[in-house]
């Protein structure tokens, strides 16, 4: 299968005979050629492939061809479970069938979805629950499932269990006996890891890949080639995995497992919480600490932790916790490690932040959380990933700002001077100009820090857009308050309204899928990962330009860095983030060649601010208007029966 990956994208592709309706796409062929070249020449390739390119097949076929030719394992990383499932259940069976037709009997593709250890049921924990005397019917049902499950994934069990039961059963690395566990041979997690080792293709999420790279590459089997799909979020999620948080409530839960009472440690933790609350008040959102944590309550807590660690290390009782010797030793090591982690984070807060990290604090009603976050992970991504792998491909439909990939490549630690770096940008094959319109009214007031009347004006504008579309409308908000204002203003409307705030994000989407001509209200997460094909979704309303929250600690630190380097943080940080989110929101409308409809942007700053031109130049080439009357005429022309029952579409999240 040396050239096999590209054979599927030629004019006489075998896919045409196997799958009626298969359309050969020029962009798909170009991407496959670029991916194959990158894999063979050990390049770092960045591909922006517009919606409809068919990028999944474009990278899977050459990737699997290279795996077969070299005998080396390959990896695909995504952000969403939806795409992971699509690759395993839809794309790979298609590829397997095609390979068999082209090359005769093809070796089966061994692919595995890899998840973090906490997703897998720990049998030893479950056995200890059984020893505690669980006799309820629900417990017997759960035990029956455990004996028959093929995966041991806790998320697959959907029947009733009491609150908190399932969350306490996942595997924890520092509580795991490993090969010393009597359940080792049948452990769901370790059995899964053995399957990973036998696979040709690992399918993972960005968070797990980041933990693997940050943890000395011990979580996953060795792989030599990788594709990072949904790459626009990779750097952000990598950075999130590199942060460390100390919760004072978590610390007290560790103390509760000590083999002896430690009231002094608990009191010291409570004293620090009281001091933080007195100094900062209740702050449910992270706020930044720019100086060392200088409170007299810190040192007593550090001293109490150190004494607890010493007591544990000096205690040589053979059966310290009334368990087997192996379990006792493990628990002792676990408790010591967790206390040392708490002490280390507190020490860092006492020293104060460096120029490469952000200190932030949350003070909640019953807890305080201290977090250390890297300002930037681009150098780590480059050193731990790009320099250690034969070849990697980053791809997404939304990577560029006004045609430039520089903002994305700076996040992953590469620039145009890197001799391994190659890039490609492929436009969407969809007819945006003929099948979509972008409506941006001028008459609404601009949003602002004070009430400008924008939200109330949005209520009226959203109502008449819903009436025009006859339902089938997604409305995306940047704040919960704005969503609730509009939701309240839509009372009495004749179309069903579902809201992520009222119904929950996933439930609201499911209700939208099941209901004709409905309205779906959601927050930022609905800008990406929501895929509704057909006339069920025929209008997307983007209420406000989604600039980052100005008091976000990480944003503040990054802005300072940009200023130090002589750059304008608004144009180098805030504007690119806003534009990429707007592109993702626009992308919810046209998901197939048959889709049609309108996108409305209600924020008039598109017209009144210089960045408006950059935004418009970055969006798909839909027809544009600021006139509701023109939108109305166009709508009636493209939808011959507006307001009638829509075509049912596929929905995934």
XYZ file of C-alpha atoms in Angstrom:
653
model
C 0.000 0.000 0.000
C 2.957 2.288 -0.665
C 1.008 4.687 -2.876
C -2.370 3.366 -1.783
C -3.486 6.392 0.195
C -3.590 8.597 -2.896
C -5.124 5.945 -5.143
C -8.506 6.696 -3.586
C -8.438 10.312 -4.743
C -7.810 9.686 -8.443
C -10.511 10.081 -11.106
C -11.191 6.320 -11.160
C -11.287 6.031 -7.370
C -12.548 2.629 -6.181
C -14.696 4.508 -3.676
C -17.078 5.430 -6.512
C -18.072 1.817 -7.065
C -18.231 0.940 -3.403
C -20.228 3.927 -2.234
C -22.924 5.349 -4.526
C -23.001 9.109 -4.361
C -19.305 9.440 -3.491
C -17.980 12.709 -4.898
C -14.296 13.195 -5.630
C -13.221 16.579 -4.248
C -10.167 18.396 -5.551
C -9.379 19.839 -2.138
C -9.532 16.364 -0.627
C -7.011 15.070 -3.156
C -4.648 18.004 -2.575
C -4.762 17.545 1.162
C -4.102 13.805 0.894
C -1.052 14.484 -1.288
C 0.267 17.042 1.202
C -0.285 14.702 4.159
C 1.484 11.815 2.422
C 4.430 14.054 1.546
C 4.626 15.368 5.115
C 4.666 11.850 6.558
C 7.365 10.620 4.199
C 9.567 13.705 4.428
C 9.136 14.074 8.204
C 7.497 17.461 7.997
C 5.240 19.513 10.262
C 2.173 20.301 8.169
C -0.594 22.771 9.004
C -3.724 22.436 6.849
C -6.731 24.707 7.049
C -9.424 22.730 5.241
C -12.762 24.470 4.855
C -15.974 22.721 5.884
C -16.881 20.090 3.299
C -13.315 19.340 2.197
C -13.532 15.805 3.553
C -10.376 16.201 5.595
C -10.888 13.105 7.757
C -10.451 10.723 4.812
C -7.723 12.997 3.436
C -5.489 12.319 6.400
C -6.649 8.844 7.453
C -5.876 7.101 4.171
C -2.251 8.286 3.807
C -1.720 7.953 7.563
C -2.809 4.318 7.578
C -0.857 3.668 4.379
C 2.281 4.926 6.113
C 1.536 2.814 9.177
C 1.287 -0.285 6.984
C 4.381 0.555 4.947
C 6.601 1.271 7.966
C 5.052 -0.989 10.586
C 4.870 1.987 12.925
C 1.958 3.051 15.077
C 0.098 6.279 14.245
C -2.121 8.577 16.292
C -5.083 10.877 15.683
C -6.039 13.415 18.346
C -9.338 15.310 18.429
C -11.095 17.615 20.861
C -14.549 16.040 20.755
C -15.822 12.528 21.433
C -18.106 12.917 18.423
C -15.222 13.001 15.979
C -13.458 10.123 17.741
C -16.587 7.989 17.388
C -17.023 9.057 13.754
C -13.482 7.959 12.918
C -13.843 4.580 14.613
C -17.388 3.686 13.597
C -17.842 5.426 10.239
C -14.558 6.290 8.530
C -12.481 3.229 9.416
C -15.036 0.614 8.254
C -15.272 2.518 4.968
C -11.496 2.536 4.601
C -11.243 -1.157 5.486
C -13.798 -2.010 2.814
C -12.028 0.138 0.245
C -8.623 -1.371 1.002
C -10.038 -4.840 0.530
C -11.458 -3.904 -2.875
C -8.225 -2.298 -4.056
C -5.602 -4.669 -2.687
C -7.507 -7.886 -2.158
C -7.683 -9.198 1.391
C -6.359 -6.334 3.508
C -5.119 -6.785 7.043
C -7.719 -5.458 9.468
C -7.089 -2.020 10.870
C -6.495 -2.296 14.592
C -7.742 0.990 16.060
C -8.496 1.927 19.640
C -10.023 4.981 21.291
C -7.780 5.759 24.264
C -9.221 7.509 27.308
C -7.771 8.740 30.572
C -7.479 6.275 33.442
C -10.244 7.922 35.454
C -12.791 6.835 32.841
C -12.245 3.165 33.694
C -13.887 1.329 36.589
C -11.444 0.246 39.304
C -12.375 -3.270 40.429
C -10.572 -2.978 43.747
C -12.575 0.124 44.661
C -15.783 -1.634 43.676
C -14.890 -4.659 45.787
C -14.347 -2.438 48.816
C -17.788 -0.935 48.217
C -19.204 -4.461 48.166
C -17.452 -5.252 51.426
C -19.142 -2.174 52.896
C -22.463 -3.961 52.464
C -24.142 -2.481 49.398
C -27.378 -4.518 49.078
C -29.669 -2.257 47.068
C -31.280 -3.360 43.791
C -29.463 -0.623 41.880
C -26.168 -1.978 43.205
C -26.921 -5.505 42.027
C -27.809 -4.097 38.606
C -24.505 -2.260 38.491
C -22.578 -5.386 39.478
C -24.297 -7.330 36.709
C -23.204 -4.672 34.220
C -19.638 -4.785 35.531
C -19.426 -8.520 34.906
C -20.530 -8.163 31.274
C -19.056 -4.836 30.141
C -16.460 -5.134 27.400
C -14.791 -1.808 28.193
C -15.323 -0.937 31.849
C -15.984 2.674 30.860
C -18.037 4.232 33.629
C -19.745 6.634 31.226
C -21.397 3.695 29.445
C -23.497 2.834 32.482
C -26.708 4.863 32.247
C -29.015 3.246 34.817
C -29.676 4.746 38.221
C -26.949 5.073 40.860
C -26.940 7.406 43.888
C -25.196 10.771 43.491
C -21.433 10.467 43.798
C -21.321 6.672 43.486
C -19.836 6.496 40.000
C -17.488 9.447 40.472
C -15.663 7.574 43.221
C -15.011 4.403 41.214
C -12.617 5.591 38.519
C -8.998 4.503 38.519
C -6.555 6.902 40.171
C -2.890 6.476 39.307
C -1.567 7.130 42.809
C -4.073 4.668 44.319
C -3.351 1.894 41.827
C -1.390 -1.222 42.853
C -0.568 -1.987 39.228
C 0.826 -5.471 38.708
C 0.574 -6.147 42.467
C -3.227 -5.832 42.350
C -5.105 -9.174 42.471
C -7.375 -7.759 39.717
C -4.485 -6.795 37.452
C -5.086 -9.438 34.793
C -8.753 -8.459 34.403
C -8.399 -4.730 35.164
C -10.467 -2.754 32.664
C -7.760 -0.109 32.357
C -4.789 -2.441 31.940
C -6.696 -4.700 29.555
C -7.453 -1.584 27.492
C -3.761 -0.612 27.534
C -2.861 -4.042 26.144
C -5.300 -3.423 23.290
C -3.635 -0.050 22.676
C -0.265 -1.797 22.328
C -1.675 -4.141 19.656
C -3.272 -1.353 17.625
C -2.068 0.360 14.452
C -4.014 3.526 15.195
C -4.532 5.318 18.497
C -7.481 7.732 18.663
C -7.134 10.110 21.603
C -8.353 13.492 22.813
C -6.159 16.577 23.112
C -6.213 16.527 26.918
C -4.916 12.949 27.143
C -2.209 13.614 24.537
C -1.106 16.690 26.500
C -0.919 14.716 29.750
C 1.078 12.029 27.936
C 3.591 14.573 26.635
C 3.842 16.470 29.922
C 4.220 13.228 31.899
C 7.355 11.878 30.221
C 5.339 10.067 27.528
C 4.254 7.146 29.709
C 0.477 7.088 29.216
C 0.313 5.927 25.593
C 2.251 3.361 23.542
C 4.975 4.768 21.321
C 3.790 6.389 18.081
C 5.746 8.001 15.252
C 3.195 9.919 13.175
C 0.292 12.033 14.401
C -2.613 14.058 13.080
C -4.112 16.732 15.321
C -7.665 17.322 14.105
C -9.789 20.141 15.538
C -6.366 21.731 15.988
C -7.656 25.248 16.689
C -8.083 24.229 20.347
C -4.942 22.133 20.810
C -2.632 24.794 22.276
C -5.287 26.049 24.692
C -6.096 22.559 25.965
C -2.412 21.674 26.234
C -1.855 24.775 28.372
C -4.790 23.846 30.618
C -3.245 20.426 31.297
C 0.021 22.106 32.333
C -1.584 24.116 35.141
C -1.663 23.070 38.793
C -4.433 23.795 41.307
C -4.599 23.474 45.072
C -8.110 23.296 46.527
C -8.282 23.739 50.298
C -11.330 21.447 50.428
C -9.366 18.823 48.507
C -6.538 19.195 51.014
C -8.941 18.511 53.876
C -10.184 15.378 52.069
C -6.558 14.171 51.996
C -6.232 14.881 55.720
C -9.393 12.841 56.352
C -7.580 9.747 55.022
C -4.613 10.047 57.371
C -4.284 7.125 59.819
C -4.483 9.486 62.775
C -6.360 12.707 63.553
C -4.763 15.943 62.331
C -6.998 18.711 63.719
C -4.173 21.232 63.531
C -3.856 20.771 59.770
C -7.606 21.131 59.262
C -7.682 24.255 61.411
C -4.731 25.770 59.573
C -6.515 25.160 56.258
C -9.704 26.780 57.584
C -7.693 29.745 58.877
C -6.128 30.326 55.462
C -9.544 30.121 53.795
C -10.939 32.709 56.254
C -7.967 34.996 55.604
C -8.350 34.723 51.822
C -12.060 35.421 52.077
C -11.477 38.431 54.318
C -8.780 39.804 52.007
C -10.585 39.236 48.695
C -14.254 38.541 49.437
C -16.260 35.909 47.605
C -14.927 35.721 44.041
C -16.421 32.850 42.048
C -14.335 33.627 38.973
C -10.581 33.427 38.803
C -8.769 36.659 39.540
C -5.079 37.327 39.224
C -2.481 37.584 41.984
C 0.501 39.593 40.760
C 2.505 39.361 43.982
C 3.512 36.705 46.470
C 0.824 35.427 48.821
C 1.757 37.344 51.963
C -0.673 36.179 54.639
C 0.418 35.100 58.137
C -1.893 32.068 57.908
C 0.212 30.441 55.159
C 3.229 29.414 57.251
C 1.205 27.555 59.932
C -0.459 25.536 57.167
C 2.902 24.738 55.563
C 4.229 23.660 58.936
C 1.241 21.420 59.595
C 1.644 19.774 56.182
C 5.356 19.187 56.766
C 4.682 17.566 60.139
C 2.043 15.293 58.615
C 4.499 14.239 55.911
C 7.189 13.504 58.498
C 4.761 11.468 60.583
C 3.830 9.384 57.576
C 7.428 8.819 56.508
C 8.517 7.888 60.038
C 5.630 5.511 60.699
C 6.914 1.983 60.067
C 3.863 0.038 61.190
C 3.513 -3.031 59.015
C -0.268 -2.685 58.652
C -0.669 1.059 58.912
C -4.217 1.277 57.589
C -5.648 -2.133 58.416
C -5.056 -3.300 54.851
C -2.627 -5.636 53.137
C 0.997 -4.541 53.274
C 0.936 -3.549 49.585
C -2.225 -1.476 50.056
C -0.852 0.132 53.194
C 2.372 1.106 51.455
C 0.474 2.433 48.457
C -1.855 4.564 50.548
C 1.068 5.916 52.544
C 2.875 6.867 49.319
C -0.300 8.406 47.911
C -0.967 10.549 50.977
C 2.656 11.654 51.199
C 2.679 12.605 47.523
C -0.531 14.590 47.725
C 0.590 16.499 50.821
C 3.919 17.313 49.175
C 2.069 18.582 46.102
C -0.031 20.892 48.292
C 3.096 22.145 50.044
C 4.895 22.754 46.745
C 2.033 24.830 45.305
C 1.767 26.884 48.497
C 5.530 27.473 48.427
C 5.257 28.769 44.870
C 2.531 31.211 45.905
C 4.756 32.432 48.735
C 7.601 33.051 46.276
C 5.419 34.912 43.796
C 4.874 34.414 40.059
C 7.640 34.490 37.476
C 7.281 36.102 34.048
C 6.299 32.737 32.535
C 3.389 31.873 34.838
C 0.103 33.260 36.107
C -1.125 32.970 39.683
C -4.883 33.069 40.132
C -7.343 32.558 42.970
C -10.997 31.637 43.347
C -12.763 32.159 46.687
C -16.045 30.252 46.794
C -18.560 29.813 49.582
C -16.832 26.733 51.025
C -13.504 26.558 49.235
C -10.537 28.498 47.895
C -8.525 27.345 44.873
C -5.006 28.521 44.061
C -3.885 27.894 40.472
C -0.559 28.223 38.658
C -0.912 28.425 34.869
C 1.820 28.810 32.219
C 1.476 32.045 30.279
C 2.274 30.138 27.119
C 2.971 26.516 26.171
C 4.355 27.003 22.666
C 7.932 26.150 23.675
C 6.772 23.017 25.510
C 4.684 21.889 22.544
C 7.684 22.374 20.292
C 10.168 20.633 22.597
C 7.995 17.780 23.871
C 6.033 17.061 20.689
C 7.271 18.570 17.446
C 10.936 17.754 18.073
C 10.272 14.190 19.230
C 7.952 12.885 16.504
C 8.715 11.886 12.928
C 5.848 13.895 11.451
C 2.720 15.690 12.614
C -0.223 17.234 10.755
C -2.402 19.936 12.337
C -5.764 20.525 10.685
C -9.035 22.373 11.246
C -11.574 24.379 9.282
C -10.723 27.534 11.281
C -7.041 28.299 11.747
C -6.448 31.546 9.852
C -7.183 35.199 10.457
C -7.593 37.163 7.223
C -5.787 34.411 5.349
C -2.797 34.192 7.710
C -1.883 31.136 9.809
C 0.660 33.054 11.910
C -1.538 33.317 15.002
C -2.053 29.556 15.112
C 1.542 28.582 14.351
C 2.833 30.908 17.078
C 0.711 28.957 19.582
C 2.365 25.635 18.718
C 5.912 26.967 18.620
C 6.738 27.071 14.912
C 7.383 29.820 12.399
C 8.214 30.141 8.730
C 11.926 29.662 9.452
C 11.480 26.070 10.589
C 12.753 23.918 7.695
C 10.244 21.150 8.517
C 7.220 23.444 8.406
C 4.767 23.369 5.507
C 1.259 24.816 5.248
C -1.792 24.570 3.018
C -5.135 26.384 2.946
C -8.067 24.801 1.125
C -11.335 26.703 0.691
C -14.670 25.096 1.377
C -16.293 23.636 -1.750
C -19.706 24.888 -0.594
C -21.560 27.606 -2.506
C -21.764 30.226 0.227
C -22.565 33.042 -2.201
C -25.490 31.175 -3.723
C -26.888 29.464 -0.631
C -26.273 31.816 2.288
C -26.681 35.434 3.299
C -24.925 37.410 6.035
C -27.215 39.948 7.658
C -25.671 42.658 9.867
C -28.179 45.356 10.864
C -26.926 48.876 11.557
C -29.792 50.160 13.678
C -29.022 48.348 16.947
C -27.138 50.215 19.703
C -23.582 49.111 20.421
C -23.081 46.804 23.411
C -21.137 48.280 26.296
C -20.116 47.891 29.933
C -23.215 49.864 30.943
C -26.731 49.260 29.690
C -26.942 50.756 26.214
C -30.239 49.137 25.303
C -28.411 46.550 23.193
C -29.861 43.473 24.886
C -33.448 44.698 24.771
C -33.011 45.644 21.118
C -31.663 42.130 20.518
C -34.879 40.654 21.907
C -36.926 42.384 19.234
C -34.443 41.598 16.458
C -34.221 37.919 17.409
C -38.022 37.671 17.506
C -38.477 38.965 13.988
C -35.625 36.808 12.659
C -37.280 33.732 14.168
C -40.606 34.749 12.618
C -38.920 35.209 9.231
C -37.149 31.845 9.380
C -40.176 30.006 10.741
C -37.993 28.440 13.426
C -34.927 26.345 12.763
C -32.811 29.038 14.428
C -29.669 28.792 16.571
C -28.879 31.863 18.690
C -25.408 32.029 20.263
C -24.654 34.344 23.187
C -21.446 35.466 24.871
C -22.956 35.763 28.351
C -25.550 33.963 30.434
C -27.247 37.248 31.312
C -27.780 38.082 27.656
C -29.184 34.611 26.966
C -31.620 34.867 29.861
C -32.750 38.340 28.786
C -33.561 37.168 25.271
C -35.104 33.911 26.502
C -37.430 35.875 28.769
C -38.327 38.183 25.888
C -39.281 35.254 23.666
C -42.094 34.120 25.936
C -45.302 33.732 23.974
C -43.557 33.057 20.672
C -45.265 30.314 18.656
C -42.104 28.238 18.142
C -40.600 25.838 20.700
C -37.603 27.421 22.471
C -34.864 25.317 24.060
C -32.042 26.777 26.090
C -28.699 25.456 27.306
C -29.278 27.407 30.520
C -32.712 25.963 31.220
C -32.498 22.510 29.631
C -28.760 21.817 29.823
C -26.386 21.973 26.807
C -26.787 18.398 25.543
C -30.471 18.033 26.406
C -31.318 21.301 24.635
C -29.658 20.046 21.450
C -31.470 16.738 21.656
C -34.818 18.529 22.042
C -33.945 20.767 19.107
C -33.211 17.681 17.041
C -36.532 16.082 17.891
C -38.735 19.138 17.329
C -39.827 20.730 14.077
C -39.084 24.443 13.593
C -37.556 24.944 17.022
C -35.276 27.657 18.430
C -32.044 26.785 20.232
C -30.369 29.274 22.603
C -26.820 28.553 23.748
C -23.526 29.924 24.980
C -20.027 29.830 23.530
C -19.749 26.026 23.349
C -22.376 26.023 20.596
C -19.986 27.844 18.262
C -18.132 24.578 17.668
C -18.941 20.905 17.778
C -22.611 21.380 16.840
C -23.388 19.736 13.505
C -26.970 20.012 12.183
C -27.443 19.153 8.525
C -30.498 20.003 6.459
C -33.201 22.629 6.916
C -33.642 21.801 10.574
C -31.053 24.534 11.165
C -31.511 27.315 8.631
C -30.476 30.432 10.519
C -27.633 31.209 12.943
C -27.764 34.399 15.027
C -24.485 35.539 16.600
C -25.537 38.118 19.136
C -22.275 39.767 20.129
C -18.640 39.775 19.008
C -17.000 37.286 21.409
C -13.968 39.165 22.658
C -12.106 37.513 25.552
C -13.126 38.601 29.049
C -10.741 41.491 29.869
C -10.196 40.481 33.513
C -9.164 36.915 32.671
C -5.825 36.373 34.484
C -4.212 34.492 31.602
C -5.260 37.121 29.071
C -3.874 39.897 31.277
C -0.490 38.183 31.531
C -0.364 37.549 27.801
C -1.245 41.170 27.087
C 1.655 42.301 29.269
C 3.996 40.012 27.351
C 2.763 41.382 24.022
C 3.368 44.963 25.174
C 6.882 44.069 26.348
C 7.596 42.702 22.882
C 6.335 45.868 21.230
C 3.041 44.490 19.957
C -0.502 45.743 20.377
C -2.267 43.025 22.439
C -5.642 43.906 20.987
C -4.579 43.194 17.426
C -2.239 40.310 18.285
C -4.452 38.501 20.837
C -8.001 39.696 21.330
C -8.918 40.326 17.709
C -7.653 36.955 16.371
C -9.507 35.067 19.120
C -12.721 36.937 18.352
C -12.426 36.343 14.606
C -11.763 32.624 14.971
C -14.807 32.248 17.228
C -16.959 34.142 14.731
C -15.753 31.873 11.934
C -16.633 28.843 14.031
C -20.078 30.260 14.744
C -20.704 30.979 11.062
C -19.636 27.421 10.300
C -22.681 26.017 12.137
C -24.921 26.989 9.191
C -23.556 25.276 6.079
C -22.600 21.684 6.930
C -23.328 20.025 3.570
C -23.733 21.008 -0.080
C -27.527 20.984 0.325
C -27.647 23.335 3.315
C -28.897 26.899 2.967
C -29.859 29.810 5.147
C -28.660 33.003 6.787
C -26.246 34.133 9.472
C -27.092 37.273 11.424
C -24.539 39.273 13.426
C -26.323 41.712 15.727
C -23.261 43.614 16.940
C -22.987 46.873 14.938
C -19.328 47.337 15.853
C -18.631 45.356 12.677
C -19.374 48.674 10.901
C -18.013 51.186 13.396
C -14.640 49.683 14.369
C -11.571 49.175 12.168
C -11.433 45.458 12.999
C -14.813 44.990 11.317
C -13.154 44.877 7.893
C -10.716 42.204 9.056
C -13.590 40.152 10.447
C -15.611 40.359 7.241
C -12.553 39.431 5.178
C -12.139 36.297 7.317
C -15.726 35.023 7.036
C -17.061 32.806 4.227
C -18.118 34.696 1.047
C -21.864 34.809 1.687
C -24.032 37.565 0.223
C -24.178 40.492 2.635
C -26.853 42.964 3.587
C -27.757 45.388 6.356
C -31.403 45.502 5.263
C -34.013 43.265 6.851
C -36.239 43.849 3.835
C -33.543 42.537 1.487
C -33.013 39.542 3.755
C -36.770 38.927 3.700
C -36.891 38.975 -0.119
C -33.847 36.710 -0.433
C -35.254 34.305 2.142
C -38.573 33.965 0.348
C -36.681 33.300 -2.860
C -34.472 30.522 -1.515
C -37.124 28.978 0.762
C -40.212 28.642 -1.375
C -42.329 27.734 1.648
C -40.916 29.611 4.632
C -42.163 28.482 8.018
C -43.243 25.014 6.895
C -41.886 21.810 8.366
C -38.141 21.484 7.928
C -36.126 18.560 6.720
C -34.852 16.488 9.612
C -31.112 16.830 10.015
C -28.406 14.894 11.770
C -27.248 16.362 15.061
C -24.042 15.675 16.926
C -22.131 17.474 19.636
